[in-house]
Short mmCIF file of C-alpha atoms in Angstrom, two decimals:
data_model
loop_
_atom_site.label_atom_id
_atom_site.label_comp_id
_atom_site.label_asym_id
_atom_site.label_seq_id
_atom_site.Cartn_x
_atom_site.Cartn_y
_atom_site.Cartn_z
CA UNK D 4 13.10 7.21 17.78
CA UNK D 5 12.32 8.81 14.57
CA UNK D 6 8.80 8.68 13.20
CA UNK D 7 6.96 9.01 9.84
CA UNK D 8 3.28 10.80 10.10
CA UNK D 9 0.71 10.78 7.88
CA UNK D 10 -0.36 13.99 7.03
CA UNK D 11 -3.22 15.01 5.04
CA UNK D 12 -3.56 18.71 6.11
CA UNK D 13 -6.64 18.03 8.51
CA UNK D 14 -7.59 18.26 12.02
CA UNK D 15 -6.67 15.10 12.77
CA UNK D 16 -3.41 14.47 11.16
CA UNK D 17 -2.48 17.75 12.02
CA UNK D 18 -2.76 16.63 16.25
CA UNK D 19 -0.77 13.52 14.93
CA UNK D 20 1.94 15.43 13.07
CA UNK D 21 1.92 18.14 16.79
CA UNK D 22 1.83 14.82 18.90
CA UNK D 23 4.96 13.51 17.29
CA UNK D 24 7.01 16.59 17.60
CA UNK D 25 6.05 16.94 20.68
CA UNK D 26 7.15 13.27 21.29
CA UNK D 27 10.61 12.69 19.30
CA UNK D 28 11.35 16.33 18.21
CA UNK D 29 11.32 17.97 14.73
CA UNK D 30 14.20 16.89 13.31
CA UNK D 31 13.31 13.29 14.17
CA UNK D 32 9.62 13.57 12.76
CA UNK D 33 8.77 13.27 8.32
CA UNK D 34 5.22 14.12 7.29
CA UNK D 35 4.26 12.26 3.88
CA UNK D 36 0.87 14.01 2.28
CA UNK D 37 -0.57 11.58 -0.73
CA UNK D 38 -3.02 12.62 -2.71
CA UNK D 39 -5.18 10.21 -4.02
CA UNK D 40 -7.25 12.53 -6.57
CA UNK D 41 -9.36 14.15 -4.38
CA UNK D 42 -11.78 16.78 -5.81
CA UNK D 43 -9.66 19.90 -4.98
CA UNK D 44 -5.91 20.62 -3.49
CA UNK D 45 -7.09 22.96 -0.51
CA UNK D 46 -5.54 19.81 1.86
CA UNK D 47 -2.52 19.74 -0.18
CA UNK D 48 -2.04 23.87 0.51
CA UNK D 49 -2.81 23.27 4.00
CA UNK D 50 -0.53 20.60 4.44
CA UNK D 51 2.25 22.87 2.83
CA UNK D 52 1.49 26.05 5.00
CA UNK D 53 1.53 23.53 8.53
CA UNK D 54 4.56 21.39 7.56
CA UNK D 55 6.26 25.05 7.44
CA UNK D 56 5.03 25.86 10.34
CA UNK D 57 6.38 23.66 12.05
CA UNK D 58 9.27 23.07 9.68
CA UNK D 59 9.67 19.51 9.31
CA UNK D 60 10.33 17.78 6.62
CA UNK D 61 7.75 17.33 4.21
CA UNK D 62 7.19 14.55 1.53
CA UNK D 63 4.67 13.93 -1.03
CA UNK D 64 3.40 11.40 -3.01
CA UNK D 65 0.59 10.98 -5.71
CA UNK D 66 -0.99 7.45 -5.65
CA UNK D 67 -4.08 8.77 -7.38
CA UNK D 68 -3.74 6.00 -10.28
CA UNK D 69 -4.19 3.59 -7.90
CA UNK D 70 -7.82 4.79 -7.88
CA UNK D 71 -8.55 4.92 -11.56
CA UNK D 72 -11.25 3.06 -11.27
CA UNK D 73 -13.06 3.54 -8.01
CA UNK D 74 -16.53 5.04 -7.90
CA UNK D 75 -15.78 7.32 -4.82
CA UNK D 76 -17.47 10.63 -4.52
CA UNK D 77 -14.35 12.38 -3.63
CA UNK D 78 -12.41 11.27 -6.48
CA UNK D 79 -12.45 14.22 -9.14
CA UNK D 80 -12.60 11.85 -12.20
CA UNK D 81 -16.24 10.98 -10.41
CA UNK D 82 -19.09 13.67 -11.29
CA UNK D 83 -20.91 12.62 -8.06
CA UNK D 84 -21.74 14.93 -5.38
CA UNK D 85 -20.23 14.20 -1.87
CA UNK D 86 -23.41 14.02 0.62
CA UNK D 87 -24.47 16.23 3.34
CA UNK D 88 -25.44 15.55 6.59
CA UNK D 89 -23.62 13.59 9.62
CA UNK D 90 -21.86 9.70 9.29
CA UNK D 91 -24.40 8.16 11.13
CA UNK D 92 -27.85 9.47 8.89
CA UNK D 93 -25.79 8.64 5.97
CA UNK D 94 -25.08 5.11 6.65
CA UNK D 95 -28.76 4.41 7.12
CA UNK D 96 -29.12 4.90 3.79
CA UNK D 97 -26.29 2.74 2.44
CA UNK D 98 -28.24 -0.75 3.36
CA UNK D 99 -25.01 -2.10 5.18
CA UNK D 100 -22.19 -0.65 2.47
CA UNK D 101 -19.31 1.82 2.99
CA UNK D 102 -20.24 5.47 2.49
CA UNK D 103 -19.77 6.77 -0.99
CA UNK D 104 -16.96 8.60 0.92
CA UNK D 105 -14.80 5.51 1.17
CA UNK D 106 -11.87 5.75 -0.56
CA UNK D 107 -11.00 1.86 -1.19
CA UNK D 108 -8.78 0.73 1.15
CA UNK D 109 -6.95 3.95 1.52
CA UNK D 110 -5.76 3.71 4.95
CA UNK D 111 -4.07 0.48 4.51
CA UNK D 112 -2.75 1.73 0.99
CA UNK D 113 -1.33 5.03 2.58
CA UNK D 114 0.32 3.16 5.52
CA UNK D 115 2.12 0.92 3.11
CA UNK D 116 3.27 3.76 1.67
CA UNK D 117 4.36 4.84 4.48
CA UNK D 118 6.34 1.45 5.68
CA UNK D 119 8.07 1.54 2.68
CA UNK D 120 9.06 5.26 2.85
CA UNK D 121 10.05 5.04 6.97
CA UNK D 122 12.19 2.12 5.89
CA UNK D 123 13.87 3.73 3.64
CA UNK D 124 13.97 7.38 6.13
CA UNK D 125 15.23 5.14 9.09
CA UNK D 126 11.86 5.69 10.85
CA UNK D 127 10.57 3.23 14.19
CA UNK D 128 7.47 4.54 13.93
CA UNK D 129 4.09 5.91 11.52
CA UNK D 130 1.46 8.12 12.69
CA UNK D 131 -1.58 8.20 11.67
CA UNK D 132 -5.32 10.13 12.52
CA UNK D 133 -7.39 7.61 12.66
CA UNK D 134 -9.74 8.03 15.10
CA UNK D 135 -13.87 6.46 16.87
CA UNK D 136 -15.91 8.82 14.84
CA UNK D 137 -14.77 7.76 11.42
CA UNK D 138 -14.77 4.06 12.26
CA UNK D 139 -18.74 4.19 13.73
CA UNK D 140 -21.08 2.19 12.16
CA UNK D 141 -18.32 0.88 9.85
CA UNK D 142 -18.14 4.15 7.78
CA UNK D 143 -14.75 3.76 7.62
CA UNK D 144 -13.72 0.29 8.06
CA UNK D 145 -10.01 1.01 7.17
CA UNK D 146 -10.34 3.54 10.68
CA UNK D 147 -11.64 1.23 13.34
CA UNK D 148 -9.20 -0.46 15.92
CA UNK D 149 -9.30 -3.76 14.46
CA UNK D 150 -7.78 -2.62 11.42
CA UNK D 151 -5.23 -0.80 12.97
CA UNK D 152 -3.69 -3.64 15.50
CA UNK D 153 -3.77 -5.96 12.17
CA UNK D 154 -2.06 -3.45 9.90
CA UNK D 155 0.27 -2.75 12.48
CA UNK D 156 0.76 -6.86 12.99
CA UNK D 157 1.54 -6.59 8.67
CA UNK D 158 3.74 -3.50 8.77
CA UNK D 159 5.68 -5.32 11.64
CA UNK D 160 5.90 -8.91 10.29
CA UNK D 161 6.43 -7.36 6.93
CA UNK D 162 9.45 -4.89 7.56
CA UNK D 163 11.53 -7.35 9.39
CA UNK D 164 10.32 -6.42 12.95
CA UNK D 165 11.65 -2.43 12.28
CA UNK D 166 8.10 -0.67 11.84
CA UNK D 167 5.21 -0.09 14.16
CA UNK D 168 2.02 1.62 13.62
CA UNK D 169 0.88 4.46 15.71
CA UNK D 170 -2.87 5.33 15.93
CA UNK D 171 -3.01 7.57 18.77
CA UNK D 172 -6.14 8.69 18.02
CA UNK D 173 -8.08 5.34 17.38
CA UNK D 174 -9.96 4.85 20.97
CA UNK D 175 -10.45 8.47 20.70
CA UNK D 176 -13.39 10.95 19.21
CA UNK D 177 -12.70 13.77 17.81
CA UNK D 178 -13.65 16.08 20.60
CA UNK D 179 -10.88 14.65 22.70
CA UNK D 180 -8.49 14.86 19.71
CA UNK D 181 -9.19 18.82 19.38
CA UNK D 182 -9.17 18.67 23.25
CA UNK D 183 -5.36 17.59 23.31
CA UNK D 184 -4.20 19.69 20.13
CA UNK D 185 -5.82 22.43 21.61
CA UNK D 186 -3.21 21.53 24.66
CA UNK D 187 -0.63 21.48 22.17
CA UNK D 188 -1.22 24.74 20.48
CA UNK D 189 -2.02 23.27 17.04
CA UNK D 190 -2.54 25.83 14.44
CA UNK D 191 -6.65 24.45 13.46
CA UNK D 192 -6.51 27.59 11.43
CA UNK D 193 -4.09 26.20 8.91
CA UNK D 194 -5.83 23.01 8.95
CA UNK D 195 -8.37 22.01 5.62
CA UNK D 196 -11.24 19.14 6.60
CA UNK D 197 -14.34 20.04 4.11
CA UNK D 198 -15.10 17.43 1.63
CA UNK D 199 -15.62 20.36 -0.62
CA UNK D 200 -13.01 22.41 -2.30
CA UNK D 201 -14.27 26.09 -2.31
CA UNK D 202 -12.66 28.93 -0.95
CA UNK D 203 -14.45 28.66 2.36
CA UNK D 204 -15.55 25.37 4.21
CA UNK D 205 -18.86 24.43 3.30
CA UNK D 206 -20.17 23.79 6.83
CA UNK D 207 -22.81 20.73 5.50
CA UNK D 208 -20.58 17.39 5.04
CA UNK D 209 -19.98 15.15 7.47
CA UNK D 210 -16.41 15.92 8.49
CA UNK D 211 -17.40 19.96 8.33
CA UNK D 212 -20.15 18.88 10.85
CA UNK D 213 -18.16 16.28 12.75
CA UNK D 214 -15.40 18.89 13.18
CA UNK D 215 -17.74 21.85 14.08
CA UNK D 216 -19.21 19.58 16.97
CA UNK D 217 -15.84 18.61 18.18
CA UNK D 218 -14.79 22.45 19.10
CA UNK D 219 -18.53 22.97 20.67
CA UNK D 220 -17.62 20.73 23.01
CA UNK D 221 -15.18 21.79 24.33
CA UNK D 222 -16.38 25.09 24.78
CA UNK D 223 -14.40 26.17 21.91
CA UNK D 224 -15.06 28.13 17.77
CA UNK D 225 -13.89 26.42 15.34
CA UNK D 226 -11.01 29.11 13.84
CA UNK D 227 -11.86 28.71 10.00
CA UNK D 228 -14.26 30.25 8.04
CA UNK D 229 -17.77 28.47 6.77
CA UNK D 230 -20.04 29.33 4.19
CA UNK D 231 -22.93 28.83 6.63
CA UNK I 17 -15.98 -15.05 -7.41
CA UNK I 18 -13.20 -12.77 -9.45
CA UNK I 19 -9.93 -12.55 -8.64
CA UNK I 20 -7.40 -9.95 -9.26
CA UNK I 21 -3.67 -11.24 -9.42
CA UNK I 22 -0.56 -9.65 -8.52
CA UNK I 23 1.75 -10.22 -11.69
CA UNK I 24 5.31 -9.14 -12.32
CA UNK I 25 5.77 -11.82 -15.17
CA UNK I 26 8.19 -13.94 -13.03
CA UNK I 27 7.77 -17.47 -12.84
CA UNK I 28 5.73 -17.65 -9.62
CA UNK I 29 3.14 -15.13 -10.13
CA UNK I 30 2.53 -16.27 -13.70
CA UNK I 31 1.75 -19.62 -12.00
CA UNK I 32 -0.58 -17.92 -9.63
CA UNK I 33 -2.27 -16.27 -12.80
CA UNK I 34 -2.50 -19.75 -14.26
CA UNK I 35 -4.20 -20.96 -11.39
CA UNK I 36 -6.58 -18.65 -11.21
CA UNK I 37 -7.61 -18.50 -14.39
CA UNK I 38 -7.43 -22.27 -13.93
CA UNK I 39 -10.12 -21.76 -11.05
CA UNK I 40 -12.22 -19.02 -11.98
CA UNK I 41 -11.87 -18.45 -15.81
CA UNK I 42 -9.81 -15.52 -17.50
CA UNK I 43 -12.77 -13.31 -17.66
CA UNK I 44 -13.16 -13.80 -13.88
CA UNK I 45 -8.97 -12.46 -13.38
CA UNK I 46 -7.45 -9.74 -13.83
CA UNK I 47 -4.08 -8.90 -13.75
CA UNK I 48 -1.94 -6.04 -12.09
CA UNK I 49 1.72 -5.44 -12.94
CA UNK I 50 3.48 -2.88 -10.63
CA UNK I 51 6.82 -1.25 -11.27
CA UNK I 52 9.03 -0.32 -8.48
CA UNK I 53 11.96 1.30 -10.18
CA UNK I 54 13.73 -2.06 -11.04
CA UNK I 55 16.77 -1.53 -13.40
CA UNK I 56 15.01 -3.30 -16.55
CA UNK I 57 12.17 -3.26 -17.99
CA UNK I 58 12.39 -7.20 -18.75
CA UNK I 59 9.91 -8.55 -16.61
CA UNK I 60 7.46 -6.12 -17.57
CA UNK I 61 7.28 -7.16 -21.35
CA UNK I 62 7.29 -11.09 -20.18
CA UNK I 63 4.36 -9.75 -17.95
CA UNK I 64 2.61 -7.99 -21.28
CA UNK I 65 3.30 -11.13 -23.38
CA UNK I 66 1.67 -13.25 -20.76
CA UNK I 67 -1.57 -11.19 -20.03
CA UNK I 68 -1.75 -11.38 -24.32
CA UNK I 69 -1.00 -15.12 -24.14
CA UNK I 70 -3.54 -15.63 -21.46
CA UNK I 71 -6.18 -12.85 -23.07
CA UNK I 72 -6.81 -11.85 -19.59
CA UNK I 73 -6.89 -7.75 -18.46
CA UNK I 74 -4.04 -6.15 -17.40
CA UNK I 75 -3.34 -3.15 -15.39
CA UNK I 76 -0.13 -1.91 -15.18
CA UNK I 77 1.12 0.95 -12.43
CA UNK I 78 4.25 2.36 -11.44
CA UNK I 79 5.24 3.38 -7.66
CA UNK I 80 8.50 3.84 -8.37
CA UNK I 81 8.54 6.91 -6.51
CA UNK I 82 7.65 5.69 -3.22
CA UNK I 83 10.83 4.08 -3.34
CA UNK I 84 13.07 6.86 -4.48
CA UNK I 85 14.79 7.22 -0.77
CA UNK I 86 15.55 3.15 -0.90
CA UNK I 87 19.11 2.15 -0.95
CA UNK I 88 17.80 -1.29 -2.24
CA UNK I 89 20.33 -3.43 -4.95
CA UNK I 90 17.35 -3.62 -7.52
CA UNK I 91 16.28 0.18 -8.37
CA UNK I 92 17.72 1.89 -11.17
CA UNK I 93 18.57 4.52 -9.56
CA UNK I 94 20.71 2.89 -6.94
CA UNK I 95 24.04 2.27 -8.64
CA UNK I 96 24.95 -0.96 -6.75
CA UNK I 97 26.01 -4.26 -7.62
CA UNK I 98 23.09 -6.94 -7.59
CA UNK I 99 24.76 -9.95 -5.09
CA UNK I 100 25.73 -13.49 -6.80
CA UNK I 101 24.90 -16.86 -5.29
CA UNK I 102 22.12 -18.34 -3.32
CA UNK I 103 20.00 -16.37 -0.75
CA UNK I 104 21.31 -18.39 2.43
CA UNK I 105 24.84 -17.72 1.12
CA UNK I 106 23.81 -14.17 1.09
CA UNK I 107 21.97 -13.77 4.33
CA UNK I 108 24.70 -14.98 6.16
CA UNK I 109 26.76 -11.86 5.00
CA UNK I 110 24.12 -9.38 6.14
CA UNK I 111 24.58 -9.57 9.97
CA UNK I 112 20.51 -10.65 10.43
CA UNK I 113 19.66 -7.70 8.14
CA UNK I 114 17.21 -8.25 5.11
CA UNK I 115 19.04 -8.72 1.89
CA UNK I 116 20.06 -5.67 -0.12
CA UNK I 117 17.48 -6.81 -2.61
CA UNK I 118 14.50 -6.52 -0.46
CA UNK I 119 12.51 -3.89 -1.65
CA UNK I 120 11.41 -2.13 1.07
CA UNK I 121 7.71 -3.38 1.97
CA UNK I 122 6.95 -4.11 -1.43
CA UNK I 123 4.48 -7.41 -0.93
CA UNK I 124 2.15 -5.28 1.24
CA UNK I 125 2.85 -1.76 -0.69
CA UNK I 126 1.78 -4.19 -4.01
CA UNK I 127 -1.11 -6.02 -2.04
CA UNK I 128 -2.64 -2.68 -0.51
CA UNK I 129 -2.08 -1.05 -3.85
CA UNK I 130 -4.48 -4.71 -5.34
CA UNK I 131 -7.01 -4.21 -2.48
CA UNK I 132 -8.05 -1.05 -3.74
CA UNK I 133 -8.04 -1.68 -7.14
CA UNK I 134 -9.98 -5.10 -6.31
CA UNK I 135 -12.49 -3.16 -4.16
CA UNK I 136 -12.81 -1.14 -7.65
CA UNK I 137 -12.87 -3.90 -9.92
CA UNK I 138 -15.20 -5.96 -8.13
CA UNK I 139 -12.99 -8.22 -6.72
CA UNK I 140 -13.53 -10.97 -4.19
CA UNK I 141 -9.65 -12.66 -3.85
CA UNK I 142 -6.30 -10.83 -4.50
CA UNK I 143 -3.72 -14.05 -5.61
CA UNK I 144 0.11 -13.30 -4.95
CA UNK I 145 3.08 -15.61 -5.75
CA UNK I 146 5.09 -15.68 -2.62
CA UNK I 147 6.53 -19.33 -1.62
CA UNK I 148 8.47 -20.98 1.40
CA UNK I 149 12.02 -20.41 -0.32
CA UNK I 150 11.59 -16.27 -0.61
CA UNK I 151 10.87 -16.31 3.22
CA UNK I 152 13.48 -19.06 3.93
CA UNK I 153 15.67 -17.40 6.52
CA UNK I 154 13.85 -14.10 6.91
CA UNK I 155 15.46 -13.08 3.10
CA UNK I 156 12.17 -11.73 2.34
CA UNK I 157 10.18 -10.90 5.63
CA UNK I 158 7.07 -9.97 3.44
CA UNK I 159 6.90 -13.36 1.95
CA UNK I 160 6.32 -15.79 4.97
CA UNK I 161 3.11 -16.97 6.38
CA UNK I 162 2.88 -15.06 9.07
CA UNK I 163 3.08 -11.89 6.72
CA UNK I 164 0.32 -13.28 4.30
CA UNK I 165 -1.99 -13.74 7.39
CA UNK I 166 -1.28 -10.37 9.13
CA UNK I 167 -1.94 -8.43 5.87
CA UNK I 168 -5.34 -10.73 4.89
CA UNK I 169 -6.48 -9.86 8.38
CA UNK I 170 -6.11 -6.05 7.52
CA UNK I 171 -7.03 -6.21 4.19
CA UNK I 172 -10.21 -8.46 5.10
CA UNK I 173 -11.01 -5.61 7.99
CA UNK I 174 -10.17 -2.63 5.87
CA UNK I 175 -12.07 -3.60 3.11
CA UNK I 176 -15.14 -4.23 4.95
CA UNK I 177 -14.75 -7.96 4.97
CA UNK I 178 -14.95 -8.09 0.73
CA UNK I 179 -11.10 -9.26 -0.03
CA UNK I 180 -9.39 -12.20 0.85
CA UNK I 181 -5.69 -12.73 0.40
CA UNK I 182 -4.87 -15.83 -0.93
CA UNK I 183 -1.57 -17.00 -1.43
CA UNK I 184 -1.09 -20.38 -2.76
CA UNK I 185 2.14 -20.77 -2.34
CA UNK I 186 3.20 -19.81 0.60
CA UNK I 187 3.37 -22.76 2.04
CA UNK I 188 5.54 -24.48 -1.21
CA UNK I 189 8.96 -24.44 -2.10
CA UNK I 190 9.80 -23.41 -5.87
CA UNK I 191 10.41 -26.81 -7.02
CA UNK I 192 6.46 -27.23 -6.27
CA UNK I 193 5.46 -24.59 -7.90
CA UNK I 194 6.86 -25.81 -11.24
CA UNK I 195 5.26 -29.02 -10.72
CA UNK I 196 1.74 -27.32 -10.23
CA UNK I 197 2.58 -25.06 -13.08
CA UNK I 198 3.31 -27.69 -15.73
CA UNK I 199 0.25 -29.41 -15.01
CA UNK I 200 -1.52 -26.19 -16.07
CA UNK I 201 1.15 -25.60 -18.72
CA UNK I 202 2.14 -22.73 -17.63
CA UNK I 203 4.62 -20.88 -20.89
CA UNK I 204 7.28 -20.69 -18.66
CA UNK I 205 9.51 -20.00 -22.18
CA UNK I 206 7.76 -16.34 -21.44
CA UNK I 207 8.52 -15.27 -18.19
CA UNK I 208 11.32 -13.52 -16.98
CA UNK I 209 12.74 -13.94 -13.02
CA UNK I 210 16.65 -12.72 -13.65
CA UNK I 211 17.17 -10.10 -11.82
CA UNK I 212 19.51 -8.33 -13.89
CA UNK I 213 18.20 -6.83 -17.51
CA UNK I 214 20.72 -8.67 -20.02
CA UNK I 215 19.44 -10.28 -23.47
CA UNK I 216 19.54 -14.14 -21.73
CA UNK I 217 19.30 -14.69 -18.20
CA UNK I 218 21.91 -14.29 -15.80
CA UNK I 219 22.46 -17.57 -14.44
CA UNK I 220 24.20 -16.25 -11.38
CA UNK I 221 21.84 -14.18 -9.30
CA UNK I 222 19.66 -15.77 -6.49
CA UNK I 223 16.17 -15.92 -8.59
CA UNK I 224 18.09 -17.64 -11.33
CA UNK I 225 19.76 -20.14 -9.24
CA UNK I 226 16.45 -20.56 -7.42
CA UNK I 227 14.63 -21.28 -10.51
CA UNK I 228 16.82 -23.15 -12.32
CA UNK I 229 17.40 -25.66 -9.50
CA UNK I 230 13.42 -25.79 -9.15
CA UNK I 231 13.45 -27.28 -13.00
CA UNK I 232 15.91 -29.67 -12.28
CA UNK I 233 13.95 -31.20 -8.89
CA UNK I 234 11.08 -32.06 -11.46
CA UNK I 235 13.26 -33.77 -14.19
CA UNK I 236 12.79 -30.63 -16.16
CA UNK I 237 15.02 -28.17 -18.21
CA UNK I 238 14.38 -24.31 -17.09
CA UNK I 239 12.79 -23.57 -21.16
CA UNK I 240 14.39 -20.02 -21.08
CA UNK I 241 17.61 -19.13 -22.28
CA UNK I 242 20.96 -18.27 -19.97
CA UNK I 243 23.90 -16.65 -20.39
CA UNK I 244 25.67 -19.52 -18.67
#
C-alpha cells in the first residue's frame, strides 16, 4: 500500500504524515502541502523542515487562485483580522454561518487534489488531519465525519474504485491526536498551527488555544514558543 | 438562485450553460473554464467566444500542475498518441482499466475547484455537463450517477449545506443533449469537443465520433467543420 498525506505543516497533519510511515513505510508514503494564500508561509517552512525529517517525498502545490475571490480572514489578499478566542465563543457570534476562518470548501478541494495526484503516484490511500474539534458546532463543515465518509464515497466512485480516503483523526480530539503522536515521537517542535504569521506563535487564536489545551491534557508543554 | 457552470466550451457543457442561463438568467450564471494541461488551446477560445456570445462572466483557471505526474493521452506534456475510434472499441483494449484519456479525477478536481469559487461567488447550484455515454462502460468513472451523487453529498456537507450539484445530463445520452440544446439554440458552430488541436475537427477521435453521431440521431448536420 502506498499512501498520499496531506500535509500542511501542523499538529495534525504532522500525526497523519508519522501515522502513515509508521503504517506503509517511507518510501511508500508522499506528503502534498498546498497553499491556498494563507497570510504568511511559516506552515510552508514547517512543512519543508518535517518532510526532511523524515525524508519523504515532498510535493507542493499552489491552488491559491482558486480563492480569488473568497472573503476568508486567512487569505492574505483579505485585510481582515483572524479572531481570537476558542471555536466554540466564536461561533456564537456567527448567527449559524461558518467562521470567518473557513476556507471555502478547502478540504474537499485539497483531497481532490490529492485523488488526482495519488492516481497519478500509484497511491491506495490519502491522509488527511481532520479531526472532532474542528468539525464542532459546524466550524468546519468540510472536517466533520459526514463529510469525510461522502468524500471518500466521491474519491472512490470517482477514481475507478483505486482511491480511499483516510481520516484517522475524524472521531478523534485533538488531545488524543497529540496523545498518539506523542507515542510516535512526532517532532511538535517543527510543527506551525498559529493563524498568525509572526516569528513566534501568537498564543490567542483558536487553533493556538485548541493546541495549547491539547498538550495540558495530557500532562504535557507544548514545545514551541508563544508570544504570551 | 445563481448558478455557477463548469464550462470547457465543448458541446455538452455549453448546453448546460444554455440551460442555465435558460433557467436563471445570464446575470444569475457564471461561468468557469479550467485548464488541465490539454495539448491545445482550442476549446478554450470556443469557451471565450461563448461566454462573449452569451455576455455571461467567465472565470478562467489553470491546474495544470496538479496533473504534471499523469501519464494521461490528453496533456501536453505527455507525448502519446490520442486513441481512434469509439470509447467501447477502446475500453475493450484496456484490460478493465480507465481509458488513457481519463484525466485523472478531473470531474471532482473541477467540481471541488467550482464549490469554492461558488461558495465565493454566491452561488447556490454548480451545473456540469456529464451524460450517460461518458460513463457508458466505466470510460469515465467520474461521469456516472453514482459519482454525481457521491460528490453532491460532499459538496452539500462541506459547504455547509449551500451548494447543490446538479447535473442535467447525467442521466441522457448525447443524442439528447443536442435535442435539448437546439431548442435553446445553443451556437453549436462555436464549440469545440475534438480532442486533438488541428484547424477543423478530427473526425476520428471518440468525442468526435460521439458528437457527430449525436447530430445525425436528431436529423441534424454537426454545424462545425471536419477534417474528414
Amino acid at each position: 500500500m502506498r499512501a498520499l498525506v496531506l500535509f500542511s505543516g501542523g499538529l495534525d497533519s504532522t500525526t497523519a504524515l508519522a501515522l502513515a510511515i509508521n503504517e506503509y513505510g517511507k518510501e511508500n508514503v508522499v506528503a502534498l502541502s498546498i497553499s491556498y494564500g494563507q497570510k504568511h508561509i511559516k506552515e510552508i517552512e514547517a512543512s519543508n523542515n518535517i518532510a526532511k525529517y523524515y525524508d519523504v517525498e515532498h510535493i507542493f502545490l499552489d491552488l491559491s487562485k482558486i480563492f480569488e475571490f473568497s472573503n476568508c480572514s486567512l487569505l492574505s489578499k483579505n485585510d481582515i483580522d483572524i479572531p481570537k478566542g476558542e471555536y466554540k465563543e466564536q461561533l456564537d457570534k456567527t448567527n449559524g454561518d461558518t467562521l470567518s476562518t473557513y476556507v471555502p470548501f478547502r478540504n474537499g478541494l485539497f483531497l481532490s487534489s490529492a485523488a488526482a495526484i495519488a492516481l497519478s503516484k500509484n497511491c491506495d490511500l490519502i491522509y488527511y488531519g481532520a479531526h472532532k474539534d474542528d468539525a464542532a458546532g459546524g466550524a468546519y463543515p468540510d472536517c466533520s465525519v459526514e463529510f469525510n465518509n461522502a468524500i471518500n464515497d466521491a474519491i472512490y466512485i470517482g477514481s475507478a474504485n483505486k482511491i480511499k480516503v483516510v481520516g484517522p483523526f475524524v472521531g478523534m480530539n485533538k488531545a488524543e491526536i497529540v496523545k498518539l503522536g506523542t507515542k510516535l515521537n512526532v517532532p511538535y517542535e517543527l510543527t506551525w498551527s498559529c493563524y498568525e504569521g509572526h516569528d513566534k506563535a501568537c498564543g490567542k487564536c483558536g487553533t493556538c488555544l485548541d493546541r495549547i489545551k491539547a498538550f495540558e491534557k495530557n500532562g504535557l508543554k507544548d514545545p514551541i514558543k508563544y508570544e504570551v
